[in-house]
Amino acid sequence: MIKAVPKPLEEILDQVKDFTKVLIAGCDGCVTVCEAGGLKEVKVLASALRLYFTQAGKQAQIDETSLTRQCEKEYLAQLSDKMDIYDAVVSLACGCGVQYMAEMYNNKIIYPGVDTCFLGVNEERGLYVERCQACGRCILAETGGICPIARCSKRMLNGPCGGSDKGKCEINKDIPCGWELIYERLKTLGQLDRFEKPVDPKDWSTSRDGGPRTIVREDLRI
Amino acid sequence: MRLQYPPNVRIIEVPCTGKVDVMHLLMAFEYGADGVIVVGCLEGDCHYSAGNLYAKKRVNRVKEILDKVGVGGERLAMYNLSSGMGGRFAEIVREITEKIMELGPSPIRVATGKATGPIAEVTT
Amino acid sequence: MSVTTPSKLQKMIDSGNFAVTSEVGPPRSADGAVIEHKGKLIKDYVDAINVTDNQTSVCRVCSLACCIRLKLMGLEACLQMVTRDRNRIALQSDILGAASFGINNILCLTGDHQHFGDHAKCANVFDLDSVQLIQTVKMMRDEGKLLGGHEFAVRPQMYIGAAANPFAGPNVAMRVSRLAKKVAAGVQFIQTQCIYNMDTFKEFMKLMVDRGLHEKVAILAGITPLRNVGMAKYMQKRVPGIDVPDDIVRRIGGVPKEKQAEEGLTLAVEQIQELKEVEGVRGFHIMAIEWEEKVGEIVERGGLYPRPQLA
C-alpha cells in the first residue's frame, strides 16, 4: 500500500494561518492504514489548528471530514455542495488524492497534509518498509520474489555490489543487502543458476519518465 | 488517609491509561483545561502489559503539538504511581497545581475570555 | 582466452609476466597539473594507470579528461567508469570519446552510493550496473553496436576490466558466483579490493581455480599500503567491504609512530611476495591512496621492477 507520514505541524500552520475557514479532508484508503491520513489524523490536526487559532485570538472554522478514497471522483464529489464556504482544504490523502482534489475543485487552494513516501508493507505498527517502486515491468519471477530495484540501494539487476558487509547494505548497517536476500532465497528455491546469468539492461521506459504513466484496459472501460 | 489536594482538580477515571487517546488530551485543552496530568501505573506493572507505555508516547506527542500551537507542552505531564502511593499522588497534584498557577490560565481560556481561576484535569 | 586489443596491459598479462597497475585520484579543482605530477611519479613502475571516477562520490575532475591527459603524455591509461552518475547515453558517449583518443582499458564499476560523498542529496542514475556496463562495452567493441541498436564502423578497442571484492562477506562462494557473472558478461581482467585477509582471499582464489574461472579472467590482486595504525583502524571499522584482521592492526600499531609507514610498506611487499604464489594471481593493482610517491618503492621491493619491455 501507499505509505505516508504526517507533514510537520508547523508547515501546515504556516500555510493556513491567514485563513478563517479550513476543511481538513482525510482519506480512508492507504494512508489510514499507516495512520497518516484517516479520520483519526483529521481530528488530531483539526484540534491542533483550533487550539492554534484560539490562542492566537482568531475566530476560525476548522471542519473535519474523511472520504472513502480521494483518488476517485465519486467520493470527492461528496464535498461539492459545501466546498464553497472554505478558504482552503488540507488534504490528508497521498499525492494522488491531493492532486485529484485540486483538479476537481479548480478554484480552491488545496494543501497536502502528508508527505507521500513509497509503496510498502506494515512490518509492525509504526514500521513501514518499501517493497516496490512500481517500475511497470515486474521481475520478481527471476529474483526469488525479492525486488532488487526497491531493495538494493543502487537498484542493481546484477548485484550484490562490493560494498555490502556481513549481509548489510553499504549505506546503512540496518538495511539488509537486497542481493544477499535474493541469493539466499534462490539457494533455498534451488534456482542459484539464475544468479550467475547476467541480466540485460532494463527497459526503464515503463518507469518514472515520459509523463504520467497510463493504463488503458479496454476490457474494463464502459 | 484523608490526604488533602486542591479542589480545582477534576478527576476522570479510565480503566487503564492505555485508553487515553491523543484526542482526549487535545479536547481537554480545547475545552479550556489549564493543565492535564495523566497518572498511570508504574512502568512494568500495567495489567494490560503496556497501556501506560502507549500513554507515555501519546502524552509526548500531544506535548509536542501543544508547544507548536502556542499552548505549551509544559501544561501536560504524565506520572506513574501504584495504588499504594496516595500520599505521592496528593503531593503531585499540589505541585502541578502550583506550577499551573505560576503559568497562569491556558491561552485558550484567555483568548476566549473564560479565564477565571485555573482548572486542572487529572486522568487516572 | 579473450579478444585481443591494442592494450599494453593486456599484452603484459597475456605475456605471462605479472602485470602491475596503479591508480591516481583526480583533484577537486580544475588543476590539471595534479594528474600530470602523479602520472610522472608512477609511470615507470606500472603497466597502466587507472584514473578513478569521482571516487567515494566526491566530485572531482572527470576520469575521461585525466585519461586523455595521461594518454597525451604517452602513458597507458585505464578509464574507471561508474554507472552511478550517467545513463547509458552518457556512458557509451564517454566510451566512444575515450576510444577516439586511443584509450584501450576500461574498468566497469557500479560505484559507491552518493550517500558517502559531497553531494549526498543528489539523484543517482544507476541506469546500468557494472555487469551491464561490461556487456555494453563488449557489444560496442565486438559487434560495433550501441545498446540502442545503432551500428558503427570504428569500434572502441577496450580491454575490459571490473572489480571484485572477496571480502564483502560473509559468503565467499557468493562472491565467486558474482564474479562468474562478470566473466559471463565478458570481463577480461579484475582488480580486487585491497587484500588484508589472506585466508579469505586464498579461499576465494581456490574456488575460482576449482571452477576454472582463473583461466577466463586475469586477477590482479589489490594492494593498499597502510600509512599508520589510524588508517588501519579506519579501514577496519569504517570502510564497507574491507576486511582488516586484528593482527594487521596490531602489527602496524606495534611499532613506534615514526616507523609505522615503513612497517606498512614492508607489509605490502610481503603481501605481494605471498600473493605471487597464489594460483590464478596474474598481477597487482596498487592503490596507494594519496601516497603515490611510494608506488615505485613497493614495486621495486616486491621484485616487480624493472617492468618488462614488450615489443
XYZ file of C-alpha atoms in Angstrom:
657
model
C 0.000 0.000 0.000
C 0.922 3.661 -0.316
C 2.813 4.811 2.764
C 2.886 8.372 4.006
C 3.829 10.386 7.083
C 2.074 13.438 8.507
C 3.679 16.702 7.457
C 5.276 18.721 10.260
C 2.540 20.681 12.018
C 4.434 23.960 11.718
C 4.480 23.619 7.929
C 0.692 23.257 7.836
C 0.176 26.069 10.377
C 2.257 28.370 8.239
C 0.142 27.596 5.197
C -3.294 28.051 6.769
C -2.611 30.758 9.339
C -4.226 33.554 7.324
C -7.462 31.708 6.567
C -10.616 31.578 8.640
C -12.437 28.601 7.134
C -10.406 25.466 6.586
C -11.518 21.943 5.804
C -9.345 19.038 6.863
C -10.142 16.184 4.492
C -8.857 12.703 5.212
C -8.748 9.635 3.015
C -9.929 6.278 4.335
C -7.664 4.356 1.935
C -3.972 3.523 2.196
C -2.947 6.489 4.335
C -5.385 5.452 7.044
C -3.570 2.155 7.440
C -0.262 3.863 8.142
C -2.054 6.337 10.418
C -1.121 9.410 8.445
C -4.369 10.412 6.820
C -7.568 8.803 8.117
C -10.363 10.314 10.181
C -8.328 9.973 13.353
C -5.483 12.055 12.000
C -8.011 14.552 10.638
C -9.383 15.038 14.149
C -5.962 15.480 15.681
C -4.883 18.018 13.078
C -8.187 19.891 13.311
C -7.931 20.052 17.087
C -4.368 21.333 16.860
C -5.422 24.013 14.369
C -8.339 25.064 16.570
C -6.007 25.384 19.552
C -3.614 27.424 17.441
C -6.244 29.827 16.128
C -7.933 30.193 19.514
C -4.769 31.002 21.430
C -3.895 33.493 18.687
C -7.223 35.170 19.413
C -8.591 34.409 15.997
C -12.010 33.094 15.095
C -11.653 30.241 12.662
C -13.825 27.421 11.479
C -11.931 24.176 11.164
C -14.097 21.368 9.802
C -13.359 17.676 9.616
C -14.261 15.061 7.068
C -12.834 11.905 5.592
C -13.642 10.378 2.231
C -13.658 6.719 1.293
C -10.962 7.439 -1.287
C -9.639 10.691 -2.642
C -8.402 9.063 -5.828
C -11.932 8.717 -7.174
C -14.202 11.472 -8.399
C -17.349 9.881 -6.998
C -16.073 10.256 -3.461
C -14.554 13.694 -3.997
C -17.937 14.805 -5.362
C -19.410 14.318 -1.902
C -17.782 17.616 -0.937
C -19.216 19.605 -3.835
C -22.104 21.300 -2.047
C -20.081 22.586 0.888
C -16.744 23.301 -0.767
C -17.663 26.938 -1.497
C -17.512 28.034 2.118
C -13.867 27.098 2.673
C -10.834 29.271 2.045
C -8.594 26.248 1.814
C -8.501 22.484 2.213
C -5.768 20.443 3.857
C -5.945 17.029 2.230
C -4.555 14.149 4.236
C -4.536 11.857 1.199
C -1.488 10.680 -0.737
C -0.186 12.872 -3.546
C -2.724 11.330 -5.916
C -5.644 12.327 -3.708
C -4.350 15.856 -3.180
C -3.964 16.356 -6.929
C -7.318 14.849 -7.779
C -8.986 17.097 -5.220
C -7.232 20.122 -6.731
C -8.270 19.031 -10.204
C -11.899 18.650 -9.185
C -12.062 21.884 -7.190
C -10.105 24.052 -9.530
C -10.575 27.383 -7.739
C -9.836 26.080 -4.261
C -6.470 26.147 -2.508
C -5.547 22.569 -1.600
C -2.607 21.855 0.694
C -1.009 18.443 1.199
C -1.115 17.382 4.844
C 1.113 14.336 4.450
C 4.381 13.501 2.758
C 3.754 10.552 0.446
C 6.693 8.189 0.703
C 6.519 4.819 -1.027
C 4.736 1.542 -1.724
C 5.416 -0.659 1.238
C 4.341 -3.157 3.826
C 3.494 -2.892 7.512
C 6.298 -4.791 9.180
C 4.831 -3.731 12.519
C 2.505 -0.984 13.617
C 4.552 2.156 13.064
C 7.181 0.397 10.960
C 6.607 0.572 7.232
C 9.137 -0.551 4.672
C 9.290 -0.116 0.911
C 8.897 -3.181 -1.263
C 8.004 -1.936 -4.738
C 8.984 1.014 -6.919
C 6.237 0.438 -9.481
C 8.705 0.163 -12.373
C 5.967 -1.158 -14.610
C 7.613 -4.447 -15.519
C 7.798 -6.923 -12.690
C 10.890 -9.115 -12.499
C 10.114 -10.867 -9.226
C 9.813 -14.207 -11.011
C 13.548 -14.032 -11.778
C 14.773 -12.720 -8.461
C 13.312 -15.135 -5.965
C 10.395 -12.872 -5.163
C 12.638 -10.107 -3.818
C 12.841 -6.871 -5.790
C 16.366 -5.555 -6.362
C 15.025 -2.270 -7.683
C 13.287 -1.474 -4.420
C 15.646 -3.222 -2.055
C 19.117 -2.576 -3.445
C 20.325 0.988 -2.809
C 21.751 1.052 -6.313
C 18.800 -0.798 -7.867
C 21.300 -3.210 -9.411
C 19.973 -6.009 -11.559
C 23.232 -7.939 -11.166
C 24.128 -7.484 -7.530
C 25.395 -7.533 -4.908
C 27.938 -4.741 -5.188
C 31.263 -4.874 -3.395
C 30.101 -2.564 -0.635
C 27.808 -4.914 1.237
C 29.217 -6.007 4.540
C 28.080 -9.037 6.552
C 24.848 -9.071 4.593
C 24.127 -5.398 5.169
C 23.986 -2.511 2.725
C 26.954 -0.167 2.421
C 24.854 2.884 3.080
C 23.433 1.695 6.406
C 24.162 -1.358 8.501
C 20.471 -1.614 9.410
C 19.457 -2.202 5.798
C 19.738 -5.814 4.656
C 21.568 -6.159 1.342
C 18.781 -6.893 -1.136
C 21.035 -9.072 -3.234
C 22.188 -11.155 -0.274
C 18.495 -11.821 0.366
C 17.971 -12.747 -3.279
C 20.980 -15.070 -3.260
C 19.804 -16.873 -0.135
C 16.251 -17.204 -1.435
C 17.400 -18.517 -4.821
C 19.537 -21.019 -2.949
C 16.530 -22.129 -0.902
C 14.478 -22.475 -4.080
C 17.234 -24.388 -5.878
C 17.495 -21.640 -8.501
C 21.051 -20.430 -7.975
C 21.749 -20.839 -11.704
C 19.721 -17.662 -12.205
C 22.176 -15.746 -10.047
C 25.108 -16.271 -12.386
C 23.288 -15.347 -15.542
C 23.826 -11.686 -16.443
C 20.604 -9.739 -16.650
C 20.461 -7.372 -19.628
C 19.982 -3.616 -19.230
C 16.457 -2.889 -18.133
C 13.848 -1.169 -20.227
C 13.072 1.747 -17.918
C 10.532 3.228 -20.316
C 7.733 1.772 -18.197
C 9.171 3.511 -15.157
C 9.242 7.071 -13.846
C 9.752 9.018 -17.081
C 7.717 10.072 -20.073
C 4.969 11.948 -18.251
C 2.198 10.332 -16.241
C 2.051 6.626 -16.889
C -1.335 5.459 -18.062
C -3.065 2.102 -18.041
C -5.808 1.602 -20.592
C -7.892 -1.516 -20.021
C -10.363 -1.704 -22.852
C -11.883 -4.802 -21.318
C -12.909 -2.768 -18.306
C -13.937 0.500 -19.867
C -17.587 1.245 -20.313
C -5.818 8.518 54.552
C -7.568 11.910 54.497
C -4.996 13.386 52.194
C -5.622 16.914 51.031
C -5.243 18.119 47.469
C -6.542 21.228 45.743
C -10.268 21.263 44.933
C -9.942 22.766 41.437
C -8.854 19.423 40.071
C -11.253 17.253 38.177
C -10.516 13.547 38.112
C -11.523 11.462 35.119
C -11.156 7.762 35.712
C -10.238 5.354 32.937
C -9.672 1.594 33.213
C -6.078 1.995 32.051
C -4.038 4.936 30.782
C -3.769 2.915 27.570
C -7.339 4.091 26.984
C -6.258 7.743 26.970
C -6.109 8.906 23.404
C -4.363 11.841 21.785
C -7.804 13.290 21.088
C -8.897 13.080 24.755
C -5.901 15.141 25.745
C -6.330 17.682 22.960
C -10.050 18.044 23.667
C -9.323 18.753 27.334
C -7.274 21.743 26.239
C -9.851 22.770 23.642
C -12.445 22.793 26.442
C -10.221 25.065 28.458
C -8.173 22.932 30.843
C -5.152 24.834 32.141
C -3.214 21.669 32.689
C -3.656 17.931 32.380
C -1.793 15.131 34.081
C -2.084 11.504 33.159
C -1.432 9.182 36.086
C -0.704 5.608 35.130
C 0.560 2.513 36.876
C 4.274 2.050 37.430
C 6.130 1.096 34.278
C 6.284 -2.665 34.062
C 3.177 -3.000 36.255
C 0.476 -2.464 33.642
C -2.327 -5.019 33.968
C -2.672 -4.895 30.203
C 1.105 -5.179 29.814
C 1.881 -1.904 28.025
C -1.065 0.504 28.362
C 0.948 3.018 30.365
C 3.776 2.868 27.832
C 1.396 3.710 24.997
C 0.030 6.535 27.120
C 3.531 7.899 27.614
C 4.098 8.073 23.859
C 0.743 9.766 23.291
C 1.436 12.272 26.044
C 4.747 13.100 24.424
C 3.117 13.552 21.049
C 0.484 15.893 22.493
C 3.153 17.873 24.390
C 4.858 18.450 21.071
C 1.613 19.584 19.443
C 0.854 21.919 22.355
C 4.271 23.503 22.004
C 3.768 24.092 18.305
C 0.286 25.593 18.577
C 1.274 28.030 21.314
C -0.475 26.388 24.271
C 2.710 24.991 25.803
C 3.677 21.368 26.317
C 4.570 22.051 29.952
C 0.837 22.098 30.724
C 0.681 18.339 30.190
C 2.562 15.715 32.148
C 2.481 12.026 32.919
C 3.263 10.310 36.209
C 3.488 6.645 37.127
C 2.217 5.651 40.566
C 0.998 2.491 42.248
C -2.329 2.305 44.066
C -0.450 2.408 47.330
C 1.072 5.805 46.629
C -1.821 8.025 47.631
C 0.464 10.365 49.502
C 2.640 10.903 46.476
C -0.465 11.430 44.335
C -1.675 14.233 46.570
C 1.786 15.737 46.537
C 1.975 15.636 42.737
C -1.421 17.259 42.392
C -0.339 20.017 44.761
C 2.889 20.512 42.842
C 1.238 20.550 39.440
C -1.443 22.938 40.628
C 1.224 25.295 41.868
C 3.064 25.042 38.595
C -0.099 25.724 36.583
C -0.868 28.660 38.866
C 2.527 30.058 38.006
C 1.950 29.513 34.286
C -1.430 31.190 34.578
C -4.579 30.357 32.699
C -4.318 28.484 29.441
C -4.002 30.756 26.385
C -7.209 29.141 25.173
C -9.203 30.395 28.134
C -7.509 33.767 27.981
C -8.393 34.101 24.313
C -11.984 33.006 24.770
C -12.408 35.294 27.779
C -13.301 32.411 30.081
C -10.307 32.813 32.334
C -11.442 32.969 35.946
C -9.392 30.547 38.005
C -7.187 27.662 36.968
C -8.695 24.309 36.157
C -6.514 21.275 36.256
C -7.595 17.957 34.923
C -6.304 14.634 36.090
C -6.768 11.401 34.245
C -6.090 8.293 36.246
C 41.076 -16.558 -23.694
C 39.700 -13.261 -24.880
C 39.533 -10.709 -27.661
C 42.891 -9.070 -28.303
C 43.049 -5.296 -28.124
C 45.921 -2.822 -28.501
C 46.007 -2.526 -24.709
C 49.534 -2.685 -23.279
C 48.091 -4.015 -20.066
C 46.549 -6.917 -21.925
C 49.853 -7.545 -23.672
C 51.626 -7.738 -20.337
C 49.061 -10.081 -18.824
C 48.987 -12.297 -21.902
C 52.800 -12.466 -21.899
C 52.664 -14.356 -18.617
C 54.528 -11.713 -16.634
C 52.972 -10.326 -13.506
C 51.187 -7.150 -14.517
C 51.269 -4.047 -12.357
C 48.671 -1.319 -12.334
C 48.112 1.565 -10.011
C 45.652 4.365 -9.714
C 45.587 8.111 -9.391
C 42.799 10.209 -7.961
C 41.922 13.445 -9.797
C 41.830 16.740 -7.880
C 38.747 18.555 -6.628
C 39.615 21.577 -8.736
C 40.444 22.391 -12.343
C 44.157 21.855 -11.711
C 45.324 19.566 -14.484
C 48.914 19.557 -13.215
C 47.993 17.229 -10.348
C 47.351 14.279 -12.613
C 50.450 15.040 -14.654
C 52.514 15.038 -11.483
C 51.007 11.813 -10.143
C 51.344 10.175 -13.528
C 55.043 11.033 -13.701
C 55.621 9.670 -10.220
C 54.452 6.169 -11.074
C 54.771 5.805 -14.835
C 57.982 3.763 -14.849
C 56.666 1.261 -12.324
C 53.308 0.280 -13.775
C 51.800 -1.057 -16.991
C 48.650 1.013 -16.777
C 47.344 3.835 -14.642
C 43.722 3.790 -13.522
C 42.021 7.124 -13.054
C 39.226 6.943 -10.517
C 35.768 8.205 -11.429
C 34.545 10.567 -8.710
C 35.568 8.010 -6.119
C 33.559 7.803 -2.890
C 31.029 10.001 -4.688
C 33.152 13.100 -4.229
C 33.067 15.406 -7.248
C 36.433 15.702 -8.990
C 37.957 16.242 -12.415
C 36.425 13.616 -14.664
C 38.234 10.375 -15.275
C 37.950 10.786 -19.039
C 39.762 14.140 -19.136
C 42.534 12.782 -16.904
C 42.908 9.637 -19.003
C 43.247 11.755 -22.117
C 45.894 13.846 -20.360
C 47.848 10.715 -19.417
C 47.465 9.373 -22.933
C 48.837 12.628 -24.360
C 51.821 12.185 -22.037
C 52.372 8.833 -23.719
C 51.147 6.782 -20.743
C 48.784 3.810 -20.668
C 45.555 4.853 -19.006
C 42.686 2.801 -17.657
C 39.357 4.619 -17.640
C 37.394 3.874 -14.494
C 33.722 4.327 -15.117
C 30.885 4.162 -12.604
C 27.221 3.853 -13.535
C 26.063 5.993 -10.633
C 26.203 9.340 -12.388
C 25.467 8.711 -16.043
C 22.800 6.953 -18.033
C 23.550 4.633 -20.933
C 23.703 7.502 -23.406
C 26.387 9.323 -21.420
C 28.319 6.139 -20.603
C 28.507 5.000 -24.212
C 29.310 8.530 -25.303
C 32.277 8.674 -22.914
C 33.464 5.242 -24.013
C 33.458 6.403 -27.634
C 35.234 9.586 -26.571
C 37.922 7.670 -24.690
C 38.425 5.279 -27.595
C 38.710 8.182 -30.008
C 41.851 9.195 -28.091
C 43.230 5.658 -28.166
C 42.419 4.723 -24.599
C 42.266 0.954 -24.518
C 41.467 -0.031 -20.936
C 38.265 0.388 -19.028
C 37.249 -0.609 -15.527
C 33.484 -1.094 -15.266
C 32.070 -0.272 -11.852
C 28.695 0.419 -10.321
C 30.187 2.988 -7.954
C 29.821 3.926 -4.313
C 26.439 5.227 -3.294
C 26.244 9.041 -3.327
C 25.345 8.898 0.353
C 29.095 8.798 1.125
C 30.102 11.774 -0.928
C 29.968 15.535 -1.001
C 26.605 15.635 -2.806
C 24.512 13.306 -0.669
C 21.277 14.982 -1.769
C 21.740 14.311 -5.468
C 19.689 11.926 -7.564
C 21.612 8.860 -8.614
C 21.270 7.242 -12.014
C 22.139 3.534 -11.958
C 20.540 3.061 -15.363
C 23.016 0.186 -15.779
C 25.068 -1.731 -13.252
C 28.668 -2.884 -13.559
C 27.755 -6.201 -15.227
C 25.599 -4.434 -17.778
C 28.366 -1.910 -18.415
C 30.697 -4.817 -19.168
C 28.109 -6.217 -21.584
C 27.749 -2.819 -23.194
C 31.478 -2.249 -23.759
C 31.792 -5.746 -25.150
C 28.913 -5.186 -27.536
C 30.364 -1.881 -28.706
C 33.768 -3.454 -29.239
C 32.833 -6.848 -30.700
C 29.642 -6.041 -32.569
C 30.134 -2.336 -33.299
C 26.728 -1.670 -31.838
C 25.197 0.638 -29.264
C 22.555 -0.505 -26.799
C 20.027 1.444 -28.839
C 20.845 -0.678 -31.878
C 22.884 1.826 -33.906
C 25.749 0.139 -35.749
C 29.044 1.872 -36.394
C 32.345 1.116 -38.065
C 35.132 2.445 -35.836
C 34.888 0.348 -32.695
C 36.316 1.114 -29.259
C 39.209 -1.264 -28.702
C 38.740 -1.750 -24.996
C 40.380 -4.268 -22.727
C 37.546 -4.796 -20.293
C 38.098 -4.844 -16.565
C 35.988 -4.838 -13.439
C 36.374 -5.079 -9.691
C 35.777 -7.942 -7.309
C 35.514 -7.902 -3.569
C 36.139 -11.307 -1.985
C 35.709 -9.734 1.448
C 32.186 -8.380 1.169
C 31.239 -11.400 3.225
C 30.082 -13.461 4.795
C 29.617 -15.732 1.808
C 32.810 -16.185 -0.253
C 31.071 -18.588 -2.647
C 28.545 -15.900 -3.495
C 31.392 -13.523 -4.332
C 32.824 -16.117 -6.703
C 29.371 -16.521 -8.271
C 29.118 -12.795 -8.714
C 32.476 -12.738 -10.431
C 31.355 -15.641 -12.612
C 28.530 -13.398 -13.729
C 31.024 -10.710 -14.735
C 33.017 -13.338 -16.624
C 29.849 -14.422 -18.419
C 29.255 -10.780 -19.317
C 32.711 -10.546 -20.927
C 35.138 -9.155 -18.376
C 38.844 -9.846 -19.122
C 40.681 -8.590 -16.075
C 39.796 -7.976 -12.455
C 41.321 -5.623 -9.943
C 40.380 -6.818 -6.478
C 39.524 -4.904 -3.366
C 42.581 -4.305 -1.156
C 43.654 -7.560 0.413
C 44.492 -7.767 4.106
C 42.789 -11.034 4.987
C 44.944 -13.603 3.165
C 42.901 -16.576 4.320
C 39.700 -15.258 2.797
C 41.486 -14.248 -0.393
C 43.055 -17.692 -0.769
C 39.701 -19.339 -0.164
C 38.238 -17.106 -2.867
C 41.023 -17.952 -5.310
C 40.719 -21.650 -4.624
C 37.033 -21.530 -5.519
C 37.960 -19.572 -8.646
C 40.560 -22.144 -9.649
C 38.236 -25.083 -8.864
C 35.768 -23.661 -11.333
C 38.450 -22.794 -13.890
C 37.457 -19.148 -13.743
C 41.073 -18.068 -13.280
C 41.703 -19.098 -16.866
C 38.915 -16.929 -18.162
C 39.809 -13.750 -16.345
C 43.099 -12.289 -15.125
C 43.086 -11.476 -11.437
C 45.176 -8.510 -10.321
C 45.460 -8.560 -6.543
C 44.651 -5.286 -4.811
C 47.344 -3.861 -2.541
C 46.957 -0.770 -0.407
C 49.853 0.124 1.886
C 48.812 1.223 5.365
C 50.424 4.539 6.372
C 49.790 4.226 10.082
C 47.676 2.423 12.663
C 44.985 5.091 12.408
C 44.457 4.240 8.751
C 44.375 0.522 9.557
C 41.690 1.072 12.171
C 39.724 3.366 9.887
C 39.772 0.771 7.102
C 38.790 -1.925 9.573
C 35.878 -0.072 11.116
C 34.636 2.469 8.610
C 35.190 1.320 5.050
C 32.437 -1.038 3.903
C 33.646 -4.227 2.281
C 37.228 -4.056 3.572
C 38.422 -6.710 5.991
C 41.472 -5.783 8.051
C 42.220 -8.573 10.547
C 43.168 -7.578 14.098
C 46.702 -8.955 13.778
C 47.419 -6.476 10.977
C 46.211 -3.596 13.127
C 48.356 -4.915 15.987
C 51.381 -5.239 13.731
C 51.204 -1.661 12.448
C 50.319 -0.367 15.896
C 53.114 -2.372 17.465
C 55.903 -0.205 16.087
C 56.641 3.411 17.045
C 54.619 6.037 15.220
C 57.501 7.237 13.053
C 58.146 3.699 11.842
C 54.534 2.741 11.063
C 54.701 3.940 7.458
C 57.788 1.800 6.911
C 56.042 -1.170 8.507
C 53.032 -0.598 6.233
C 55.264 -0.660 3.159
C 57.021 -3.797 4.341
C 53.662 -5.453 4.906
C 52.567 -4.524 1.368
C 55.786 -6.027 -0.038
C 55.293 -9.222 1.980
C 51.714 -9.432 0.721
C 52.956 -9.202 -2.865
C 55.508 -11.951 -2.262
C 52.865 -14.199 -0.719
C 50.285 -13.490 -3.405
C 52.723 -14.308 -6.212
C 52.456 -17.897 -5.058
C 48.656 -17.983 -5.165
C 47.379 -19.788 -8.227
C 45.408 -17.514 -10.517
C 47.013 -14.236 -9.436
C 48.297 -12.573 -12.620
C 49.443 -9.269 -11.285
C 48.936 -6.481 -8.813
C 46.845 -3.382 -8.554
C 48.500 -0.974 -6.156
C 46.169 1.588 -4.661
C 48.433 3.911 -2.706
C 45.805 6.342 -1.550
C 47.349 9.843 -1.718
C 50.711 8.122 -1.329
C 51.613 7.717 -4.988
C 55.283 8.513 -4.311
C 55.645 5.116 -2.626
C 54.347 3.035 -5.536
C 57.810 2.801 -7.039
C 59.318 1.544 -3.803
C 56.637 -1.116 -3.366
C 57.072 -2.301 -6.956
C 60.865 -2.450 -6.610
C 60.869 -4.191 -3.254
C 58.133 -6.537 -4.469
C 60.503 -7.782 -7.171
C 58.338 -6.376 -9.937
C 60.888 -3.873 -11.265
C 62.047 -3.147 -13.867
C 58.869 -3.616 -15.816
C 59.418 -5.990 -18.750
C 59.567 -4.198 -22.097
C 57.331 -5.984 -24.566
C 57.550 -5.482 -28.283
